[in-house]
CSV table of C-alpha atoms and ligand atoms in Angstrom, one decimal:
chain,number,residue,atom,x,y,z
A,501,MET,CA,-12.3,-22.7,99.4
A,502,SER,CA,-9.7,-25.5,98.6
A,503,GLN,CA,-10.1,-27.4,95.3
A,504,ALA,CA,-10.6,-31.1,95.2
A,505,PRO,CA,-7.6,-33.2,94.1
A,506,SER,CA,-7.8,-34.7,90.6
A,507,THR,CA,-9.6,-38.1,90.5
A,508,SER,CA,-6.6,-39.6,88.8
A,509,PHE,CA,-4.2,-38.5,91.6
A,510,VAL,CA,-6.6,-39.9,94.2
A,511,GLN,CA,-6.6,-43.2,92.3
A,512,HIS,CA,-2.9,-43.1,91.9
A,513,LEU,CA,-2.2,-42.7,95.6
A,514,ASN,CA,-4.8,-45.3,96.6
A,515,PHE,CA,-3.3,-47.7,94.1
A,516,LEU,CA,0.2,-47.1,95.7
A,517,ALA,CA,-1.2,-47.6,99.2
A,518,ARG,CA,-3.2,-50.8,98.4
A,519,ASP,CA,-2.4,-52.5,95.1
A,520,ALA,CA,1.0,-51.5,93.8
A,521,SER,CA,2.8,-54.2,95.8
A,522,ASN,CA,0.2,-56.8,94.7
A,523,GLU,CA,0.9,-55.8,91.1
A,524,SER,CA,4.7,-56.1,91.5
A,525,ALA,CA,4.3,-59.5,93.2
A,526,ALA,CA,2.2,-60.9,90.4
A,527,LEU,CA,4.6,-59.7,87.7
A,528,GLN,CA,7.7,-60.9,89.6
A,529,ALA,CA,6.1,-64.3,90.4
A,530,ALA,CA,5.2,-64.7,86.7
A,531,VAL,CA,8.9,-64.2,85.8
A,532,SER,CA,10.4,-66.3,88.6
A,533,LEU,CA,7.9,-69.2,88.0
A,534,GLY,CA,8.7,-69.1,84.3
A,535,LEU,CA,4.9,-68.8,83.8
A,536,LEU,CA,5.2,-67.0,80.5
A,537,ASN,CA,7.8,-69.3,79.1
A,538,PRO,CA,5.5,-72.0,77.8
A,539,LEU,CA,3.3,-69.4,76.1
A,540,GLY,CA,3.5,-68.2,72.5
A,541,ALA,CA,1.0,-67.3,69.8
A,542,THR,CA,-1.0,-70.6,70.3
A,543,PRO,CA,-3.3,-70.5,73.3
A,544,VAL,CA,-2.4,-72.8,76.2
A,545,PRO,CA,-5.3,-73.9,78.6
A,546,LEU,CA,-4.9,-73.0,82.2
A,547,SER,CA,-4.8,-76.6,83.4
A,548,GLU,CA,-2.1,-77.4,80.9
A,549,LEU,CA,-0.1,-74.4,81.9
A,550,ALA,CA,-0.3,-75.4,85.6
A,551,ARG,CA,0.7,-78.9,84.7
A,552,ARG,CA,3.8,-77.8,82.7
A,553,LEU,CA,4.9,-75.6,85.6
A,554,GLY,CA,4.1,-78.3,88.2
A,555,ALA,CA,2.0,-75.8,90.0
A,556,ASN,CA,-1.4,-75.4,91.5
A,557,VAL,CA,-4.2,-74.3,89.0
A,558,ARG,CA,-5.7,-71.7,91.3
A,559,GLY,CA,-2.3,-70.2,92.1
A,560,VAL,CA,-1.3,-69.9,88.4
A,561,ARG,CA,-4.7,-68.3,87.7
A,562,SER,CA,-4.3,-65.7,90.4
A,563,VAL,CA,-1.0,-64.7,89.0
A,564,ILE,CA,-1.9,-64.7,85.3
A,565,GLU,CA,-5.3,-63.0,85.5
A,566,PRO,CA,-3.8,-59.5,86.4
A,567,LEU,CA,-1.4,-60.0,83.5
A,568,VAL,CA,-4.3,-60.4,81.2
A,569,ALA,CA,-6.0,-57.3,82.6
A,570,LEU,CA,-2.8,-55.4,82.0
A,571,GLY,CA,-2.5,-56.6,78.4
A,572,PHE,CA,0.8,-58.6,78.9
A,573,VAL,CA,-1.0,-61.9,78.2
A,574,THR,CA,-4.0,-62.6,75.9
A,575,LEU,CA,-6.9,-64.7,77.0
A,576,GLU,CA,-8.9,-66.4,74.3
A,577,GLU,CA,-12.1,-67.7,75.7
A,578,GLY,CA,-12.4,-71.5,75.8
A,579,ARG,CA,-8.9,-71.8,74.4
A,580,GLY,CA,-6.5,-70.4,76.9
A,581,TYR,CA,-3.6,-68.0,77.3
A,582,SER,CA,-1.2,-66.7,74.6
A,583,LEU,CA,1.4,-63.9,74.4
A,584,PRO,CA,1.0,-60.8,72.3
A,585,GLU,CA,4.1,-60.0,70.2
A,586,SER,CA,5.2,-57.1,72.3
A,587,THR,CA,5.5,-59.4,75.4
A,588,ALA,CA,7.2,-62.2,73.5
A,589,ALA,CA,9.7,-59.6,72.2
A,590,PHE,CA,11.0,-58.5,75.6
A,591,LEU,CA,10.8,-62.0,77.2
A,592,SER,CA,13.4,-63.1,74.6
A,593,ASP,CA,15.7,-60.2,75.4
A,594,ALA,CA,18.3,-61.8,77.7
A,595,SER,CA,19.8,-58.5,79.0
A,596,PHE,CA,16.4,-57.0,79.8
A,597,MET,CA,15.3,-60.2,81.6
A,598,SER,CA,18.5,-60.3,83.7
A,599,ARG,CA,18.0,-56.6,84.7
A,600,LEU,CA,14.4,-57.4,85.6
A,601,LYS,CA,15.4,-60.4,87.8
A,602,GLU,CA,18.2,-58.5,89.5
A,603,ASN,CA,15.7,-55.9,90.7
A,604,HIS,CA,13.3,-58.4,92.0
A,605,ASP,CA,15.9,-59.2,94.6
A,606,GLY,CA,14.9,-55.9,96.3
A,607,TRP,CA,11.5,-57.1,97.8
A,608,HIS,CA,12.8,-57.9,101.3
A,609,ALA,CA,15.4,-55.2,101.2
A,610,VAL,CA,13.0,-52.4,100.6
A,611,ALA,CA,11.0,-53.4,103.7
A,612,LEU,CA,14.1,-52.1,105.6
A,613,LEU,CA,13.7,-48.6,104.2
A,614,PRO,CA,12.3,-47.0,107.4
A,615,GLN,CA,15.4,-48.3,109.3
A,616,ALA,CA,17.7,-47.2,106.4
A,617,VAL,CA,16.3,-43.6,106.5
A,618,ARG,CA,16.5,-43.5,110.3
A,619,THR,CA,20.2,-44.6,110.4
A,620,GLY,CA,21.5,-43.4,107.1
A,621,ALA,CA,23.5,-46.7,107.0
A,622,ASP,CA,23.3,-50.1,105.4
A,623,VAL,CA,20.7,-52.4,107.0
A,624,GLU,CA,21.3,-56.1,107.3
A,625,GLY,CA,24.2,-55.7,104.9
A,626,ARG,CA,22.0,-54.0,102.2
A,627,ASP,CA,22.5,-50.5,100.8
A,628,VAL,CA,18.8,-49.8,100.7
A,629,LEU,CA,19.1,-46.1,100.0
A,630,GLY,CA,21.6,-46.8,97.2
A,631,TRP,CA,19.1,-49.2,95.7
A,632,TYR,CA,16.4,-46.5,95.7
A,633,ARG,CA,18.8,-44.0,94.3
A,634,ALA,CA,19.8,-46.3,91.4
A,635,LEU,CA,16.2,-47.2,90.6
A,636,PHE,CA,14.5,-43.7,90.9
A,637,LEU,CA,17.1,-40.9,90.9
A,638,GLU,CA,19.8,-42.0,88.5
A,639,PRO,CA,19.7,-42.3,84.6
A,640,GLN,CA,18.1,-45.6,83.6
A,641,VAL,CA,19.0,-48.2,81.0
A,642,SER,CA,16.3,-48.1,78.3
A,643,ALA,CA,14.1,-51.1,77.8
A,644,PRO,CA,13.7,-52.8,74.5
A,645,ASN,CA,10.1,-51.5,73.9
A,646,ALA,CA,7.5,-49.4,75.6
A,647,ARG,CA,5.6,-52.5,76.9
A,648,ALA,CA,8.9,-53.8,78.4
A,649,GLU,CA,9.5,-50.4,80.1
A,650,ASP,CA,5.9,-50.6,81.5
A,651,PHE,CA,6.5,-54.2,82.7
A,652,PHE,CA,9.8,-53.1,84.3
A,653,ASP,CA,8.2,-50.1,86.0
A,654,ARG,CA,5.3,-52.1,87.5
A,655,SER,CA,7.4,-55.0,88.4
A,656,ALA,CA,10.6,-53.5,89.8
A,657,ARG,CA,9.4,-50.1,91.1
A,658,ASN,CA,5.8,-50.3,92.2
A,659,PHE,CA,6.4,-52.2,95.4
A,660,ALA,CA,9.3,-49.8,96.2
A,661,ARG,CA,6.9,-46.9,95.7
A,662,THR,CA,4.5,-48.4,98.2
A,663,GLN,CA,7.4,-48.9,100.7
A,664,ALA,CA,8.4,-45.2,100.2
A,665,LEU,CA,4.9,-44.2,101.1
A,666,VAL,CA,4.8,-46.6,104.1
A,667,THR,CA,8.1,-45.1,105.3
A,668,ALA,CA,6.9,-41.5,104.9
A,669,ALA,CA,3.9,-42.4,107.0
A,670,GLU,CA,5.9,-44.3,109.6
A,671,LEU,CA,8.5,-41.6,110.1
A,672,GLY,CA,5.8,-38.9,110.4
A,673,LEU,CA,6.8,-37.1,107.2
A,674,LEU,CA,3.2,-37.1,105.8
A,675,GLU,CA,1.9,-35.7,109.0
A,676,ARG,CA,4.6,-33.1,109.1
A,677,TRP,CA,3.8,-32.0,105.6
A,678,VAL,CA,0.1,-31.6,106.5
A,679,LYS,CA,1.3,-28.7,108.7
A,680,GLY,CA,3.3,-27.1,105.8
A,681,PRO,CA,6.6,-27.1,104.0
A,682,GLY,CA,10.1,-27.3,105.5
A,683,SER,CA,13.7,-27.2,104.5
A,684,LEU,CA,15.4,-30.6,104.4
A,685,ASP,CA,17.3,-29.8,107.5
A,686,ALA,CA,14.2,-28.7,109.4
A,687,LEU,CA,12.3,-31.8,108.3
A,688,ALA,CA,15.2,-34.0,109.3
A,689,GLU,CA,15.4,-32.4,112.7
A,690,ALA,CA,11.6,-32.7,113.3
A,691,LEU,CA,11.7,-36.4,112.3
A,692,GLY,CA,15.0,-37.1,114.1
A,693,VAL,CA,16.6,-38.6,111.0
A,694,PRO,CA,19.8,-37.7,109.1
A,695,ALA,CA,19.1,-35.1,106.3
A,696,ARG,CA,21.2,-37.0,103.8
A,697,SER,CA,19.0,-40.1,104.0
A,698,LEU,CA,15.8,-38.2,104.2
A,699,GLU,CA,16.8,-36.4,101.0
A,700,VAL,CA,16.7,-39.8,99.1
A,701,LEU,CA,13.2,-40.5,100.4
A,702,VAL,CA,11.9,-37.0,99.7
A,703,LYS,CA,13.2,-37.1,96.1
A,704,VAL,CA,11.7,-40.5,95.5
A,705,LEU,CA,8.4,-39.1,96.8
A,706,ALA,CA,8.8,-36.3,94.3
A,707,THR,CA,9.1,-38.8,91.4
A,708,MET,CA,5.7,-40.2,92.7
A,709,GLY,CA,4.0,-36.8,92.5
A,710,ILE,CA,3.7,-36.5,96.3
A,711,ALA,CA,6.4,-34.0,97.1
A,712,GLN,CA,7.9,-30.9,95.4
A,713,GLU,CA,10.7,-28.5,96.1
A,714,VAL,CA,9.7,-24.9,96.3
A,715,GLU,CA,12.3,-22.2,96.9
A,716,GLY,CA,14.6,-24.4,99.0
A,717,THR,CA,11.8,-26.0,101.0
A,718,TRP,CA,10.0,-29.4,100.5
A,719,ALA,CA,6.3,-29.7,100.6
A,720,PHE,CA,3.3,-31.7,99.3
A,721,THR,CA,2.4,-31.2,95.7
A,722,GLU,CA,-0.8,-29.3,95.2
A,723,ASP,CA,-2.7,-32.6,94.5
A,724,ALA,CA,-1.2,-34.3,97.6
A,725,ALA,CA,-2.0,-31.3,99.8
A,726,ARG,CA,-5.6,-31.4,98.6
A,727,MET,CA,-6.0,-35.1,99.2
A,728,LEU,CA,-4.1,-35.4,102.4
A,729,ASP,CA,-5.2,-33.0,105.1
A,730,ALA,CA,-5.5,-33.3,108.8
A,731,ASN,CA,-8.9,-35.1,108.5
A,732,SER,CA,-8.2,-37.4,105.6
A,733,LEU,CA,-4.6,-38.4,106.4
A,734,PRO,CA,-5.4,-40.8,109.3
A,735,TYR,CA,-8.0,-42.5,107.1
A,736,PHE,CA,-5.5,-42.8,104.2
A,737,GLN,CA,-2.7,-44.1,106.4
A,738,ARG,CA,-5.0,-46.8,107.8
A,739,ALA,CA,-4.6,-48.8,104.6
A,740,LEU,CA,-0.8,-49.1,105.0
A,741,PRO,CA,-0.5,-51.6,107.9
A,742,ALA,CA,-2.9,-54.0,106.0
A,743,THR,CA,-0.6,-53.7,103.0
A,744,MET,CA,2.4,-54.5,105.1
A,745,ALA,CA,0.6,-57.5,106.7
A,746,TYR,CA,0.8,-59.2,103.3
A,747,TRP,CA,4.4,-58.0,102.4
A,748,GLU,CA,6.3,-61.2,103.3
A,749,ALA,CA,3.7,-63.5,101.9
A,750,LEU,CA,3.6,-61.6,98.6
A,751,GLY,CA,7.4,-61.7,98.5
A,752,HIS,CA,7.0,-65.5,98.4
A,753,LEU,CA,4.2,-65.7,96.0
A,754,ASP,CA,6.1,-68.0,93.7
A,755,GLU,CA,6.6,-70.5,96.5
A,756,ALA,CA,2.8,-70.4,97.3
A,757,VAL,CA,2.0,-71.1,93.7
A,758,ARG,CA,4.5,-73.8,93.2
A,759,GLU,CA,4.3,-75.6,96.6
A,760,GLN,CA,1.1,-74.2,98.2
A,761,ARG,CA,3.2,-73.1,101.1
A,762,PHE,CA,1.6,-70.0,102.6
A,763,ARG,CA,3.6,-67.6,104.8
A,764,LEU,CA,0.4,-65.9,105.9
A,765,ASP,CA,-2.1,-68.7,106.3
A,766,LEU,CA,-5.5,-67.6,107.3
A,767,ARG,CA,-6.6,-71.2,107.7
A,768,ASP,CA,-4.4,-71.2,110.7
A,769,PRO,CA,-6.8,-70.2,113.6
A,770,GLN,CA,-4.2,-68.0,115.4
A,771,THR,CA,-3.3,-66.1,112.2
A,772,ALA,CA,-7.0,-65.7,111.3
A,773,ARG,CA,-7.8,-64.4,114.7
A,774,ARG,CA,-5.0,-61.7,114.5
A,775,ILE,CA,-5.8,-60.6,111.0
A,776,TYR,CA,-9.6,-60.5,111.3
A,777,GLN,CA,-9.3,-58.7,114.7
A,778,GLU,CA,-7.1,-56.1,113.1
A,779,ASN,CA,-9.5,-55.9,110.2
A,780,ALA,CA,-12.6,-55.4,112.5
A,781,SER,CA,-10.9,-52.6,114.4
A,782,ARG,CA,-9.8,-51.0,111.1
A,783,ILE,CA,-13.2,-51.2,109.5
A,784,SER,CA,-14.8,-50.0,112.8
A,785,GLY,CA,-12.8,-46.8,112.3
A,786,ILE,CA,-14.7,-46.2,109.0
A,787,PHE,CA,-18.0,-47.4,110.3
A,788,ALA,CA,-19.9,-44.2,109.4
A,789,SER,CA,-18.8,-44.1,105.8
A,790,HIS,CA,-19.4,-47.8,105.4
A,791,LEU,CA,-22.9,-47.4,106.9
A,792,ARG,CA,-23.8,-45.0,104.0
A,793,LEU,CA,-23.0,-47.8,101.6
A,794,SER,CA,-24.8,-50.6,103.5
A,795,ARG,CA,-27.9,-48.4,104.0
A,796,LYS,CA,-28.1,-48.1,100.2
A,797,ALA,CA,-28.1,-51.9,99.9
A,798,ALA,CA,-30.9,-52.1,102.5
A,799,GLU,CA,-32.8,-49.6,100.4
A,800,LEU,CA,-32.3,-51.8,97.4
A,801,VAL,CA,-33.7,-54.8,99.2
A,802,ARG,CA,-36.6,-52.7,100.6
A,803,GLY,CA,-37.4,-51.7,97.0
A,804,MET,CA,-38.0,-55.4,96.3
A,805,ARG,CA,-39.8,-56.6,99.4
A,806,SER,CA,-41.0,-55.3,102.7
A,807,LEU,CA,-38.6,-55.4,105.7
A,808,ALA,CA,-41.4,-55.1,108.3
A,809,GLY,CA,-40.8,-57.7,110.9
A,810,ALA,CA,-37.9,-59.2,108.8
A,811,ARG,CA,-35.5,-61.6,110.5
A,812,VAL,CA,-32.0,-60.7,109.1
A,813,LEU,CA,-28.8,-62.7,109.4
A,814,ASP,CA,-25.4,-61.0,108.8
A,815,VAL,CA,-22.7,-63.7,108.2
A,816,GLY,CA,-19.1,-62.7,108.8
A,817,THR,CA,-20.3,-59.4,110.2
A,818,GLY,CA,-16.9,-57.8,111.0
A,819,SER,CA,-17.8,-54.4,112.4
A,820,GLY,CA,-21.5,-55.2,112.1
A,821,VAL,CA,-22.1,-52.4,109.6
A,822,TRP,CA,-24.2,-54.4,107.1
A,823,GLY,CA,-26.6,-55.9,109.7
A,824,ALA,CA,-26.9,-52.5,111.4
A,825,ALA,CA,-28.1,-50.9,108.1
A,826,PHE,CA,-30.9,-53.5,108.0
A,827,GLY,CA,-31.6,-52.8,111.7
A,828,LEU,CA,-32.0,-49.2,110.9
A,829,ALA,CA,-34.1,-49.8,107.7
A,830,ASP,CA,-37.2,-50.7,109.6
A,831,PRO,CA,-38.0,-50.4,113.4
A,832,SER,CA,-39.4,-54.0,113.4
A,833,THR,CA,-36.5,-55.9,111.9
A,834,HIS,CA,-34.4,-58.3,114.1
A,835,VAL,CA,-30.8,-58.8,113.2
A,836,THR,CA,-28.4,-61.7,114.0
A,837,PHE,CA,-24.7,-60.9,113.7
A,838,LEU,CA,-22.5,-64.0,113.2
A,839,ASP,CA,-18.7,-64.0,113.5
A,840,SER,CA,-16.0,-65.3,115.8
A,841,PRO,CA,-16.2,-64.1,119.4
A,842,HIS,CA,-13.1,-61.7,119.3
A,843,VAL,CA,-14.6,-60.0,116.3
A,844,LEU,CA,-18.1,-59.6,117.8
A,845,ASP,CA,-16.5,-57.4,120.5
A,846,ALA,CA,-16.1,-54.7,117.9
A,847,VAL,CA,-19.9,-54.9,117.0
A,848,ARG,CA,-21.3,-54.2,120.5
A,849,PRO,CA,-20.3,-50.4,120.7
A,850,HIS,CA,-21.9,-49.7,117.3
A,851,LEU,CA,-25.2,-51.4,118.2
A,852,ALA,CA,-25.3,-49.5,121.5
A,853,LYS,CA,-24.6,-46.2,119.7
A,854,LEU,CA,-27.3,-46.9,117.1
A,855,LYS,CA,-29.8,-48.1,119.8
A,856,LEU,CA,-30.2,-51.5,118.1
A,857,GLU,CA,-29.2,-53.7,121.0
A,858,ALA,CA,-32.8,-54.8,121.8
A,859,ARG,CA,-33.4,-56.0,118.3
A,860,SER,CA,-30.0,-57.7,117.8
A,861,ARG,CA,-28.5,-61.1,118.6
A,862,LEU,CA,-24.7,-61.7,118.6
A,863,TRP,CA,-24.0,-65.3,117.4
A,864,GLU,CA,-20.5,-66.6,118.0
A,865,GLY,CA,-19.6,-69.4,115.5
A,866,ASP,CA,-17.9,-70.7,112.4
A,867,CYS,CA,-20.2,-69.9,109.5
A,868,LEU,CA,-19.3,-73.1,107.7
A,869,SER,CA,-20.3,-75.4,110.6
A,870,VAL,CA,-23.2,-73.7,112.5
A,871,ASP,CA,-26.7,-74.9,112.0
A,872,TYR,CA,-28.8,-72.2,110.3
A,873,GLY,CA,-32.0,-74.2,110.6
A,874,GLU,CA,-34.9,-74.2,108.2
A,875,ALA,CA,-36.9,-71.2,107.0
A,876,ALA,CA,-35.4,-69.0,109.7
A,877,TYR,CA,-34.5,-65.8,107.9
A,878,ASP,CA,-36.0,-63.3,105.5
A,879,VAL,CA,-32.8,-61.7,104.5
A,880,ILE,CA,-29.3,-63.2,104.7
A,881,LEU,CA,-26.3,-61.0,104.2
A,882,LEU,CA,-22.9,-62.2,103.0
A,883,PRO,CA,-20.8,-59.0,103.1
A,884,GLN,CA,-17.2,-59.5,101.9
A,885,ILE,CA,-17.2,-63.0,103.4
A,886,ILE,CA,-17.2,-65.2,100.3
A,887,PRO,CA,-13.5,-64.5,99.4
A,888,ALA,CA,-12.6,-65.5,103.0
A,889,LEU,CA,-14.0,-69.0,102.6
A,890,PRO,CA,-12.4,-72.0,100.9
A,891,SER,CA,-13.9,-72.4,97.4
A,892,GLU,CA,-14.6,-76.1,98.0
A,893,SER,CA,-16.8,-75.2,101.0
A,894,LEU,CA,-19.1,-72.9,98.9
A,895,PRO,CA,-21.6,-75.4,97.4
A,896,GLY,CA,-22.5,-76.9,100.9
A,897,PHE,CA,-22.5,-73.4,102.4
A,898,PHE,CA,-25.0,-72.0,99.9
A,899,ALA,CA,-27.2,-75.1,100.2
A,900,LYS,CA,-27.4,-74.5,104.0
A,901,LEU,CA,-28.2,-70.8,103.5
A,902,ALA,CA,-30.9,-71.5,100.9
A,903,ARG,CA,-32.6,-73.9,103.3
A,904,ALA,CA,-32.5,-71.2,106.0
A,905,LEU,CA,-34.2,-68.7,103.8
A,906,ARG,CA,-38.0,-68.3,104.3
A,907,PRO,CA,-40.3,-68.1,101.3
A,908,GLY,CA,-39.8,-64.7,99.7
A,909,GLY,CA,-36.3,-64.6,101.3
A,910,VAL,CA,-33.5,-62.6,99.8
A,911,LEU,CA,-29.7,-63.4,99.8
A,912,LEU,CA,-27.4,-60.4,99.4
A,913,ILE,CA,-23.7,-60.8,98.7
A,914,SER,CA,-21.4,-57.8,98.7
A,915,GLY,CA,-17.8,-57.2,97.7
A,916,TYR,CA,-16.0,-57.4,94.4
A,917,LEU,CA,-17.5,-58.9,91.4
A,918,LEU,CA,-15.3,-60.0,88.5
A,919,THR,CA,-16.2,-59.7,84.8
A,920,ASP,CA,-17.7,-62.8,83.3
A,921,ARG,CA,-14.3,-63.5,81.7
A,922,ARG,CA,-12.4,-62.9,85.0
A,923,ASP,CA,-10.2,-60.3,83.2
A,924,GLY,CA,-11.0,-57.4,85.5
A,925,PRO,CA,-11.5,-55.1,87.2
A,926,LEU,CA,-7.8,-55.0,88.1
A,927,ASP,CA,-8.3,-54.0,91.8
A,928,ALA,CA,-10.6,-57.0,92.2
A,929,LEU,CA,-8.0,-59.3,90.7
A,930,TYR,CA,-5.4,-57.9,93.1
A,931,PHE,CA,-7.8,-58.5,96.0
A,932,ALA,CA,-8.2,-62.1,94.7
A,933,LEU,CA,-4.4,-62.4,94.6
A,934,ARG,CA,-4.2,-61.4,98.3
A,935,ARG,CA,-6.8,-64.0,99.1
A,936,TYR,CA,-4.8,-66.7,97.3
A,937,VAL,CA,-1.5,-65.8,99.0
A,938,SER,CA,-3.2,-65.9,102.4
A,939,ASN,CA,-4.8,-69.3,101.6
A,940,GLU,CA,-8.3,-67.9,101.7
A,941,GLY,CA,-11.0,-68.2,99.0
A,942,ASP,CA,-11.6,-66.4,95.8
A,943,VAL,CA,-13.4,-63.5,94.2
A,944,LEU,CA,-16.1,-64.7,91.8
A,945,SER,CA,-17.8,-63.6,88.6
A,946,MET,CA,-21.6,-63.5,88.0
A,947,PRO,CA,-21.6,-66.8,86.1
A,948,GLU,CA,-19.6,-68.4,89.0
A,949,PHE,CA,-22.2,-67.1,91.5
A,950,ARG,CA,-25.0,-68.4,89.3
A,951,ALA,CA,-23.4,-71.8,89.2
A,952,LEU,CA,-23.6,-71.8,93.1
A,953,LEU,CA,-27.0,-70.2,93.4
A,954,ASN,CA,-29.0,-72.1,90.7
A,955,PRO,CA,-28.6,-75.6,92.2
A,956,VAL,CA,-29.9,-74.5,95.6
A,957,GLY,CA,-33.0,-72.9,94.1
A,958,LEU,CA,-31.9,-69.2,94.1
A,959,THR,CA,-32.5,-69.0,90.4
A,960,SER,CA,-33.0,-65.2,90.1
A,961,ALA,CA,-29.7,-63.3,90.7
A,962,ARG,CA,-28.4,-60.0,89.6
A,963,GLY,CA,-25.4,-57.7,90.2
A,964,PHE,CA,-25.8,-54.1,91.2
A,965,ASP,CA,-23.1,-51.3,91.4
A,966,LEU,CA,-23.1,-49.4,94.7
A,967,PRO,CA,-20.5,-46.8,95.5
A,968,ILE,CA,-17.1,-48.6,96.1
A,969,GLN,CA,-18.7,-52.1,96.2
A,970,GLN,CA,-20.9,-54.3,94.2
A,971,VAL,CA,-23.7,-56.5,95.4
A,972,VAL,CA,-25.3,-59.6,94.1
A,973,VAL,CA,-28.9,-60.1,95.1
A,974,ALA,CA,-30.5,-63.6,94.7
A,975,HIS,CA,-34.0,-65.1,95.4
A,976,ARG,CA,-36.3,-67.8,94.3
A,977,GLY,CA,-37.9,-65.8,91.6
A,978,GLU,CA,-40.7,-64.3,93.8
A,979,HIS,CA,-39.7,-60.6,93.4
A,980,ALA,CA,-39.5,-58.2,90.6
A,981,TRP,CA,-36.2,-56.4,90.0
A,982,PRO,CA,-36.0,-52.7,90.7
A,983,GLU,CA,-35.8,-50.3,87.7
A,984,GLY,CA,-32.4,-50.1,86.1
A,985,ALA,CA,-31.1,-53.4,87.5
A,986,ALA,CA,-28.1,-54.7,85.6
B,1766,SAM,C1,-13.4,-59.1,105.1
B,1766,SAM,S1,-14.2,-59.2,106.6
B,1766,SAM,C2,-15.8,-58.5,106.2
B,1766,SAM,C3,-16.4,-57.8,107.4
B,1766,SAM,C4,-17.8,-57.2,107.2
B,1766,SAM,N1,-18.8,-58.2,106.7
B,1766,SAM,C5,-17.7,-56.1,106.1
B,1766,SAM,O1,-18.2,-56.2,105.0
B,1766,SAM,O2,-17.2,-55.0,106.5
B,1766,SAM,C6,-14.6,-60.9,106.7
B,1766,SAM,C7,-15.2,-61.3,108.1
B,1766,SAM,O3,-15.6,-62.7,108.0
B,1766,SAM,C8,-15.3,-63.3,109.2
B,1766,SAM,N2,-15.1,-64.7,109.0
B,1766,SAM,C9,-14.1,-65.3,108.2
B,1766,SAM,N3,-14.3,-66.7,108.2
B,1766,SAM,C10,-15.3,-66.9,109.0
B,1766,SAM,C11,-16.0,-68.1,109.4
B,1766,SAM,N4,-15.5,-69.3,109.0
B,1766,SAM,N5,-17.0,-68.0,110.2
B,1766,SAM,C12,-17.5,-66.8,110.7
B,1766,SAM,N6,-16.9,-65.6,110.3
B,1766,SAM,C13,-15.8,-65.7,109.5
B,1766,SAM,C14,-14.0,-62.6,109.7
B,1766,SAM,O4,-13.9,-62.8,111.1
B,1766,SAM,C15,-14.3,-61.2,109.2
B,1766,SAM,O5,-14.9,-60.5,110.3
């Protein structure tokens, strides 16, 4: 029987696939915006920092919050941001800072890596393979201190690691390694690329713990082989196109913060249509595993109130996986699935398969402008939709939803939940950064949710940890919380 890969390796690879480029973008934008320059030992409030930079508050916050979580900036509650000595030390090291800035220049070049490996030549006048060799395979100039080295690695190498992974997937190298090892020449022939350029990619993947050389052949490391098999590889690779969809926008994060110009603007209907359609088809592919999660949430609500005859509304339904769980939780529920028309096409086949069609309604509309009516629903679901909505629309949106909830009604919000100080978890902050760079909404903390829920009468609210997501459940105080509620 094969052993499971180590948890830390799984986290490492998932980080490279999803978040490493967000991390590099945040650190690079902090440097290019000069965001850290006004900071010292005395805390500077966020609004003052944004004012000094001539930038947008929300944008500055989405860049600086991950830096706080990583320990490069200190947040003193109620006072603002300051710099720990270790960060101040490397910021004032001119040669280190110029090396850092030089490497940031690689953002758009590394996206050309697949082409560089295929041709073995310069692409658009850039020696992309040489850039990788210099950064990963040749002796490195040492940084002034360990924190500086860490900053450099995250800022200058992480996005390049993601691109190496994307290239390995795109060229079919990961798929080839699932079948077993091969010599460099055999791999190059199978992939139809020059062995010399493939060698650079393979050796970079070795520095990332993905590949290893064994007696003249190259193969997955043991951990990579355990994590990436014929079943799991397609699932893993599905995250990569979504990462690439944000690549250009993240490369211009500084511009988005300074000028509020968004290269990937989800408030543009055409762009939103394309991205949400891709998202719905991607999450449809993982419907079964998502359903296990949403069914747990349905159980949680059923532990608080009966679902017999319940009218349920799933807002921003995507694949329909949350509403479907409530459809399955009791044979007498009726579920309304609300999203835009092109997304609802992805819901129909799931409802047919689960035999839920007769108790379902598909509702095409914009959740911010439709009329929800009064006392129409017992349960309203907001699964991963809040970060997609402009923050300024939320008070009015919650007021409409509260009006639509029947007595005893429950509102359930799922997705990421930030700590009360908004200083973690890191993956939630990176998710929030992507929302900023695509001109969407924000990820919120429990106090921020309470500030929206209390004024509309949903005065009882708690957060719960489910596997991979958190949920916030809110009501008017009519229900007892289940045992062990946070
Ligand atoms: C991140 S997806 C979440 C999908 C699904 N709820 C889930 O948790 O898997 C966000 C969904 O909200 C929908 N959405 C975004 N803005 C919307 C709006 N103004 N009105 C209706 N749906 C919207 C998108 O089409 C997309 O399907």
